[in-house]
PDB file of C-alpha atoms and ligand atoms in Angstrom:
ATOM      1  CA  UNK Q   1     104.704 114.994 114.017  1.00  0.00           C
ATOM      2  CA  UNK Q   2     101.277 115.216 115.183  1.00  0.00           C
ATOM      3  CA  UNK Q   3     101.354 118.949 115.142  1.00  0.00           C
ATOM      4  CA  UNK Q   4     101.841 118.836 111.253  1.00  0.00           C
ATOM      5  CA  UNK Q   5      98.609 116.980 110.731  1.00  0.00           C
ATOM      6  CA  UNK Q   6      95.327 118.918 109.948  1.00  0.00           C
ATOM      7  CA  UNK Q   7      93.369 116.001 111.271  1.00  0.00           C
ATOM      8  CA  UNK Q   8      93.579 112.232 112.071  1.00  0.00           C
ATOM      9  CA  UNK Q   9      91.574 109.935 109.704  1.00  0.00           C
ATOM     10  CA  UNK Q  10      92.353 106.409 110.853  1.00  0.00           C
ATOM     11  CA  UNK Q  11      93.751 105.550 114.500  1.00  0.00           C
ATOM     12  CA  UNK Q  12      95.897 102.585 114.695  1.00  0.00           C
ATOM     13  CA  UNK Q  13      92.920 100.635 116.290  1.00  0.00           C
ATOM     14  CA  UNK Q  14      90.848 101.387 113.426  1.00  0.00           C
ATOM     15  CA  UNK Q  15      93.453 100.349 111.159  1.00  0.00           C
ATOM     16  CA  UNK Q  16      94.087  97.194 112.992  1.00  0.00           C
ATOM     17  CA  UNK Q  17      90.493  96.146 113.071  1.00  0.00           C
ATOM     18  CA  UNK Q  18      90.088  96.702 109.221  1.00  0.00           C
ATOM     19  CA  UNK Q  19      93.090  94.342 108.563  1.00  0.00           C
ATOM     20  CA  UNK Q  20      91.259  91.822 110.562  1.00  0.00           C
ATOM     21  CA  UNK Q  21      88.624  91.776 107.959  1.00  0.00           C
ATOM     22  CA  UNK Q  22      90.719  92.282 104.848  1.00  0.00           C
ATOM     23  CA  UNK Q  23      93.093  89.111 106.356  1.00  0.00           C
ATOM     24  CA  UNK Q  24      89.752  87.265 106.910  1.00  0.00           C
ATOM     25  CA  UNK Q  25      88.889  87.769 103.258  1.00  0.00           C
ATOM     26  CA  UNK Q  26      92.403  87.197 101.780  1.00  0.00           C
ATOM     27  CA  UNK Q  27      92.744  83.764 103.782  1.00  0.00           C
ATOM     28  CA  UNK Q  28      89.198  82.633 102.717  1.00  0.00           C
ATOM     29  CA  UNK Q  29      90.109  83.337  99.063  1.00  0.00           C
ATOM     30  CA  UNK Q  30      93.254  81.634  99.029  1.00  0.00           C
ATOM     31  CA  UNK Q  31      92.743  78.928 101.082  1.00  0.00           C
ATOM     32  CA  UNK Q  32      93.421  76.443  98.276  1.00  0.00           C
ATOM     33  CA  UNK Q  33      95.918  78.369  96.566  1.00  0.00           C
ATOM     34  CA  UNK Q  34      99.650  78.786  96.892  1.00  0.00           C
ATOM     35  CA  UNK Q  35      99.977  82.631  97.656  1.00  0.00           C
ATOM     36  CA  UNK Q  36     102.926  84.823  96.824  1.00  0.00           C
ATOM     37  CA  UNK Q  37     102.740  88.262  98.266  1.00  0.00           C
ATOM     38  CA  UNK Q  38     104.799  91.182  96.483  1.00  0.00           C
ATOM     39  CA  UNK Q  39     104.674  94.226  98.703  1.00  0.00           C
ATOM     40  CA  UNK Q  40     105.740  97.571  97.171  1.00  0.00           C
ATOM     41  CA  UNK Q  41     108.223  99.208  99.362  1.00  0.00           C
ATOM     42  CA  UNK Q  42     108.664 101.561 101.443  1.00  0.00           C
ATOM     43  CA  UNK Q  43     104.917 103.135 102.052  1.00  0.00           C
ATOM     44  CA  UNK Q  44     103.545  99.477 102.608  1.00  0.00           C
ATOM     45  CA  UNK Q  45     105.859  98.112 105.200  1.00  0.00           C
ATOM     46  CA  UNK Q  46     103.459  98.395 108.077  1.00  0.00           C
ATOM     47  CA  UNK Q  47     100.564  97.361 106.399  1.00  0.00           C
ATOM     48  CA  UNK Q  48     102.474  94.377 104.985  1.00  0.00           C
ATOM     49  CA  UNK Q  49     103.863  93.402 108.624  1.00  0.00           C
ATOM     50  CA  UNK Q  50     100.443  93.750 110.200  1.00  0.00           C
ATOM     51  CA  UNK Q  51      98.381  92.126 107.430  1.00  0.00           C
ATOM     52  CA  UNK Q  52     100.428  89.264 106.854  1.00  0.00           C
ATOM     53  CA  UNK Q  53     100.670  88.309 110.383  1.00  0.00           C
ATOM     54  CA  UNK Q  54      96.925  87.988 110.156  1.00  0.00           C
ATOM     55  CA  UNK Q  55      96.835  85.414 107.162  1.00  0.00           C
ATOM     56  CA  UNK Q  56      97.561  81.988 108.804  1.00  0.00           C
ATOM     57  CA  UNK Q  57      98.350  80.432 105.280  1.00  0.00           C
ATOM     58  CA  UNK Q  58     101.697  79.227 103.712  1.00  0.00           C
ATOM     59  CA  UNK Q  59     102.983  82.143 101.671  1.00  0.00           C
ATOM     60  CA  UNK Q  60     105.892  83.457  99.930  1.00  0.00           C
ATOM     61  CA  UNK Q  61     107.001  87.023 100.300  1.00  0.00           C
ATOM     62  CA  UNK Q  62     109.037  89.328  98.000  1.00  0.00           C
ATOM     63  CA  UNK Q  63     109.500  93.112  98.074  1.00  0.00           C
ATOM     64  CA  UNK Q  64     109.532  95.707  95.095  1.00  0.00           C
ATOM     65  CA  UNK Q  65     111.245  98.987  95.440  1.00  0.00           C
ATOM     66  CA  UNK Q  66     109.829 101.725  92.947  1.00  0.00           C
ATOM     67  CA  UNK Q  67     109.834 105.542  93.154  1.00  0.00           C
ATOM     68  CA  UNK Q  68     107.542 107.731  91.193  1.00  0.00           C
ATOM     69  CA  UNK Q  69     107.075 110.975  93.563  1.00  0.00           C
ATOM     70  CA  UNK Q  70     110.849 112.318  93.483  1.00  0.00           C
ATOM     71  CA  UNK Q  71     110.081 114.150  97.025  1.00  0.00           C
ATOM     72  CA  UNK Q  72     107.042 115.927  95.766  1.00  0.00           C
ATOM     73  CA  UNK Q  73     103.328 115.539  96.731  1.00  0.00           C
ATOM     74  CA  UNK Q  74     102.267 114.653  92.927  1.00  0.00           C
ATOM     75  CA  UNK Q  75     103.196 111.805  90.957  1.00  0.00           C
ATOM     76  CA  UNK Q  76     105.313 112.475  88.031  1.00  0.00           C
ATOM     77  CA  UNK Q  77     103.934 109.599  86.054  1.00  0.00           C
ATOM     78  CA  UNK Q  78     107.171 107.756  85.547  1.00  0.00           C
ATOM     79  CA  UNK Q  79     107.694 104.805  87.765  1.00  0.00           C
ATOM     80  CA  UNK Q  80     111.497 103.972  88.384  1.00  0.00           C
ATOM     81  CA  UNK Q  81     112.085 100.204  89.363  1.00  0.00           C
ATOM     82  CA  UNK Q  82     115.056 100.219  91.722  1.00  0.00           C
ATOM     83  CA  UNK Q  83     115.936  96.819  91.051  1.00  0.00           C
ATOM     84  CA  UNK Q  84     116.061  95.032  87.743  1.00  0.00           C
ATOM     85  CA  UNK Q  85     115.121  91.462  88.422  1.00  0.00           C
ATOM     86  CA  UNK Q  86     111.465  90.751  88.197  1.00  0.00           C
ATOM     87  CA  UNK Q  87     110.483  88.330  91.309  1.00  0.00           C
ATOM     88  CA  UNK Q  88     110.037  84.754  90.066  1.00  0.00           C
ATOM     89  CA  UNK Q  89     106.225  84.403  89.834  1.00  0.00           C
ATOM     90  CA  UNK Q  90     105.779  82.214  87.268  1.00  0.00           C
ATOM     91  CA  UNK Q  91     102.634  79.968  87.755  1.00  0.00           C
ATOM     92  CA  UNK Q  92     102.146  81.619  91.049  1.00  0.00           C
ATOM     93  CA  UNK Q  93      99.101  83.267  92.556  1.00  0.00           C
ATOM     94  CA  UNK Q  94     100.238  86.851  93.189  1.00  0.00           C
ATOM     95  CA  UNK Q  95      98.842  89.234  95.557  1.00  0.00           C
ATOM     96  CA  UNK Q  96     100.137  92.704  95.056  1.00  0.00           C
ATOM     97  CA  UNK Q  97     100.255  94.927  98.312  1.00  0.00           C
ATOM     98  CA  UNK Q  98     100.608  98.728  98.005  1.00  0.00           C
ATOM     99  CA  UNK Q  99     100.172 101.469 100.621  1.00  0.00           C
ATOM    100  CA  UNK Q 100      97.900 103.819  98.728  1.00  0.00           C
ATOM    101  CA  UNK Q 101      96.200 103.897  95.208  1.00  0.00           C
ATOM    102  CA  UNK Q 102      96.384 107.357  93.758  1.00  0.00           C
ATOM    103  CA  UNK Q 103      96.935 107.915  90.070  1.00  0.00           C
ATOM    104  CA  UNK Q 104      97.066 104.487  89.364  1.00  0.00           C
ATOM    105  CA  UNK Q 105     100.613 104.619  87.763  1.00  0.00           C
ATOM    106  CA  UNK Q 106     102.663 102.849  90.090  1.00  0.00           C
ATOM    107  CA  UNK Q 107     100.576  99.477  90.501  1.00  0.00           C
ATOM    108  CA  UNK Q 108      99.675  99.741  86.589  1.00  0.00           C
ATOM    109  CA  UNK Q 109     103.382  99.707  85.846  1.00  0.00           C
ATOM    110  CA  UNK Q 110     104.187  96.880  88.408  1.00  0.00           C
ATOM    111  CA  UNK Q 111     101.353  94.875  87.365  1.00  0.00           C
ATOM    112  CA  UNK Q 112     102.685  94.899  83.624  1.00  0.00           C
ATOM    113  CA  UNK Q 113     106.140  94.088  84.731  1.00  0.00           C
ATOM    114  CA  UNK Q 114     105.009  91.148  86.849  1.00  0.00           C
ATOM    115  CA  UNK Q 115     102.677  89.940  83.887  1.00  0.00           C
ATOM    116  CA  UNK Q 116     105.905  89.331  81.753  1.00  0.00           C
ATOM    117  CA  UNK Q 117     106.771  86.650  84.318  1.00  0.00           C
ATOM    118  CA  UNK Q 118     103.744  84.649  83.618  1.00  0.00           C
ATOM    119  CA  UNK Q 119     102.003  84.454  87.080  1.00  0.00           C
ATOM    120  CA  UNK Q 120      98.936  82.421  87.251  1.00  0.00           C
ATOM    121  CA  UNK Q 121      96.920  85.251  88.763  1.00  0.00           C
ATOM    122  CA  UNK Q 122      97.395  88.497  90.223  1.00  0.00           C
ATOM    123  CA  UNK Q 123      95.292  90.477  92.627  1.00  0.00           C
ATOM    124  CA  UNK Q 124      95.711  93.851  94.239  1.00  0.00           C
ATOM    125  CA  UNK Q 125      95.474  94.968  97.584  1.00  0.00           C
ATOM    126  CA  UNK Q 126      95.669  98.404  98.804  1.00  0.00           C
ATOM    127  CA  UNK Q 127      95.242 100.032 102.478  1.00  0.00           C
ATOM    128  CA  UNK Q 128      93.731 103.236 100.961  1.00  0.00           C
ATOM    129  CA  UNK Q 129      92.276 104.215  97.552  1.00  0.00           C
ATOM    130  CA  UNK Q 130      91.758 107.817  96.644  1.00  0.00           C
ATOM    131  CA  UNK Q 131      88.351 108.603  95.335  1.00  0.00           C
ATOM    132  CA  UNK Q 132      89.329 110.487  92.200  1.00  0.00           C
ATOM    133  CA  UNK Q 133      89.696 109.723  88.344  1.00  0.00           C
ATOM    134  CA  UNK Q 134      92.867 107.832  87.854  1.00  0.00           C
ATOM    135  CA  UNK Q 135      95.415 108.538  85.202  1.00  0.00           C
ATOM    136  CA  UNK Q 136      95.720 104.833  84.804  1.00  0.00           C
ATOM    137  CA  UNK Q 137      93.012 102.210  85.555  1.00  0.00           C
ATOM    138  CA  UNK Q 138      93.723  99.703  88.324  1.00  0.00           C
ATOM    139  CA  UNK Q 139      91.415  97.166  89.630  1.00  0.00           C
ATOM    140  CA  UNK Q 140      91.938  96.900  93.397  1.00  0.00           C
ATOM    141  CA  UNK Q 141      90.402  93.627  94.637  1.00  0.00           C
ATOM    142  CA  UNK Q 142      91.074  94.572  98.422  1.00  0.00           C
ATOM    143  CA  UNK Q 143      90.682  97.997  99.844  1.00  0.00           C
ATOM    144  CA  UNK Q 144      91.378  98.890 103.330  1.00  0.00           C
ATOM    145  CA  UNK Q 145      89.630 102.398 103.272  1.00  0.00           C
ATOM    146  CA  UNK Q 146      88.377 104.791 100.559  1.00  0.00           C
ATOM    147  CA  UNK Q 147      89.651 108.206 101.225  1.00  0.00           C
ATOM    148  CA  UNK Q 148      89.019 111.828  99.471  1.00  0.00           C
ATOM    149  CA  UNK Q 149      91.823 112.993  97.225  1.00  0.00           C
ATOM    150  CA  UNK Q 150      93.917 114.631 100.002  1.00  0.00           C
ATOM    151  CA  UNK Q 151      97.609 113.877 100.842  1.00  0.00           C
ATOM    152  CA  UNK Q 152      97.854 111.576 103.911  1.00  0.00           C
ATOM    153  CA  UNK Q 153     100.812 110.607 106.071  1.00  0.00           C
ATOM    154  CA  UNK Q 154     101.663 108.042 108.613  1.00  0.00           C
ATOM    155  CA  UNK Q 155     101.410 104.044 109.081  1.00  0.00           C
ATOM    156  CA  UNK Q 156     104.261 103.808 106.320  1.00  0.00           C
ATOM    157  CA  UNK Q 157     103.040 106.642 104.098  1.00  0.00           C
ATOM    158  CA  UNK Q 158     105.566 109.442 104.134  1.00  0.00           C
ATOM    159  CA  UNK Q 159     105.941 113.130 102.844  1.00  0.00           C
ATOM    160  CA  UNK Q 160     109.617 113.551 101.747  1.00  0.00           C
ATOM    161  CA  UNK Q 161     110.481 110.457 103.758  1.00  0.00           C
ATOM    162  CA  UNK Q 162     108.995 111.608 106.997  1.00  0.00           C
ATOM    163  CA  UNK Q 163     106.161 110.659 109.139  1.00  0.00           C
ATOM    164  CA  UNK Q 164     106.243 106.887 108.135  1.00  0.00           C
ATOM    165  CA  UNK Q 165     106.516 106.328 111.669  1.00  0.00           C
ATOM    166  CA  UNK Q 166     103.405 107.725 112.916  1.00  0.00           C
ATOM    167  CA  UNK Q 167     101.045 104.944 114.173  1.00  0.00           C
ATOM    168  CA  UNK Q 168      97.928 106.472 112.767  1.00  0.00           C
ATOM    169  CA  UNK Q 169      96.991 108.094 109.242  1.00  0.00           C
ATOM    170  CA  UNK Q 170      96.090 111.690 108.741  1.00  0.00           C
ATOM    171  CA  UNK Q 171      95.947 114.414 106.532  1.00  0.00           C
ATOM    172  CA  UNK Q 172      99.075 116.356 106.379  1.00  0.00           C
ATOM    173  CA  UNK Q 173      98.639 120.237 106.741  1.00  0.00           C
ATOM    174  CA  UNK Q 174      98.326 122.020 103.343  1.00  0.00           C
ATOM    175  CA  UNK Q 175     100.902 124.638 104.182  1.00  0.00           C
ATOM    176  CA  UNK Q 176     103.569 122.017 104.742  1.00  0.00           C
ATOM    177  CA  UNK Q 177     103.043 120.347 101.520  1.00  0.00           C
ATOM    178  CA  UNK Q 178     103.317 124.013  99.501  1.00  0.00           C
ATOM    179  CA  UNK Q 179     106.524 124.700 101.252  1.00  0.00           C
ATOM    180  CA  UNK Q 180     108.606 121.652 102.194  1.00  0.00           C
ATOM    181  CA  UNK Q 181     111.533 122.158 104.698  1.00  0.00           C
TER     182      UNK Q 181
HETATM  183  P1  LIG N 201     100.225 106.468  92.325  1.00  0.00           P
HETATM  184  O1  LIG N 201     101.404 105.916  91.292  1.00  0.00           O
HETATM  185  O2  LIG N 201      99.998 107.979  92.063  1.00  0.00           O
HETATM  186  O3  LIG N 201      99.127 105.530  92.292  1.00  0.00           O
HETATM  187  O4  LIG N 201     100.911 106.503  93.735  1.00  0.00           O
HETATM  188  C1  LIG N 201     101.045 105.398  94.294  1.00  0.00           C
HETATM  189  C2  LIG N 201     102.316 105.833  95.258  1.00  0.00           C
HETATM  190  O5  LIG N 201     102.408 107.289  95.699  1.00  0.00           O
HETATM  191  C3  LIG N 201     102.238 105.148  96.593  1.00  0.00           C
HETATM  192  O6  LIG N 201     102.394 104.070  96.643  1.00  0.00           O
HETATM  193  C4  LIG N 201     102.588 106.001  97.882  1.00  0.00           C
HETATM  194  O7  LIG N 201     103.892 105.783  97.866  1.00  0.00           O
HETATM  195  C5  LIG N 201     102.623 107.414  96.934  1.00  0.00           C
HETATM  196  N1  LIG N 201     101.441 108.204  97.366  1.00  0.00           N
HETATM  197  C6  LIG N 201     100.158 108.694  96.903  1.00  0.00           C
HETATM  198  N2  LIG N 201      99.371 109.335  97.528  1.00  0.00           N
HETATM  199  C7  LIG N 201     100.085 109.598  98.736  1.00  0.00           C
HETATM  200  C8  LIG N 201      99.509 110.315  99.640  1.00  0.00           C
HETATM  201  O8  LIG N 201      98.423 110.910 100.009  1.00  0.00           O
HETATM  202  N3  LIG N 201     100.477 110.295 100.834  1.00  0.00           N
HETATM  203  C9  LIG N 201     101.653 109.703 100.881  1.00  0.00           C
HETATM  204  N4  LIG N 201     102.025 108.879  99.741  1.00  0.00           N
HETATM  205  C10 LIG N 201     101.219 108.854  98.775  1.00  0.00           C
HETATM  206 MG1  LIG N 202     105.748 106.675  98.824  1.00  0.00          MG
END
């Protein structure tokens, strides 16, 4: 798997020390509020597990599963919810977690859907945010790292369901994206 990377962007130790900082910030901001975390699977799995274990607050956790890529390296713009029921977040302070903010379609669609359940507040926390013009505007309240507009894998992020178990985050070699197996 390592050989498929053009270069590594963030080693595991770098990711974890950034999560210490993010978790400290979230813990401070939510110290007097009851937090409900909604994580977007599958990409945010590692991020969710490592971040939440660093937040010493009582919280509720729910996961949402959506798809927008259909095995390609570019978003289709259509966000398909794999479950119909919206988590019960009425009157809750929601923190939405996702692996990466790219076009913005995914988080904008989830945010809109959660708003129908009348939460008290919604904030967005992403591990990575691509520096680019987005198709849909999304305010990310907590960002782990800003990256260039390149396709990255590892630490939960996949290309065609592979590379999620790489401990670090790296840029996938361009020729692999052009000609998937
Ligand atoms: P958006 O809807 O375009 O913002 O895309 C968000 C989703 O696309 C993320 O939750 C990821 O699952 C996936 N995604 C976007 N960029 C990348 C990338 O560089 N590598 C792997 N997955 C990505
Ligand atoms: Mg994904």
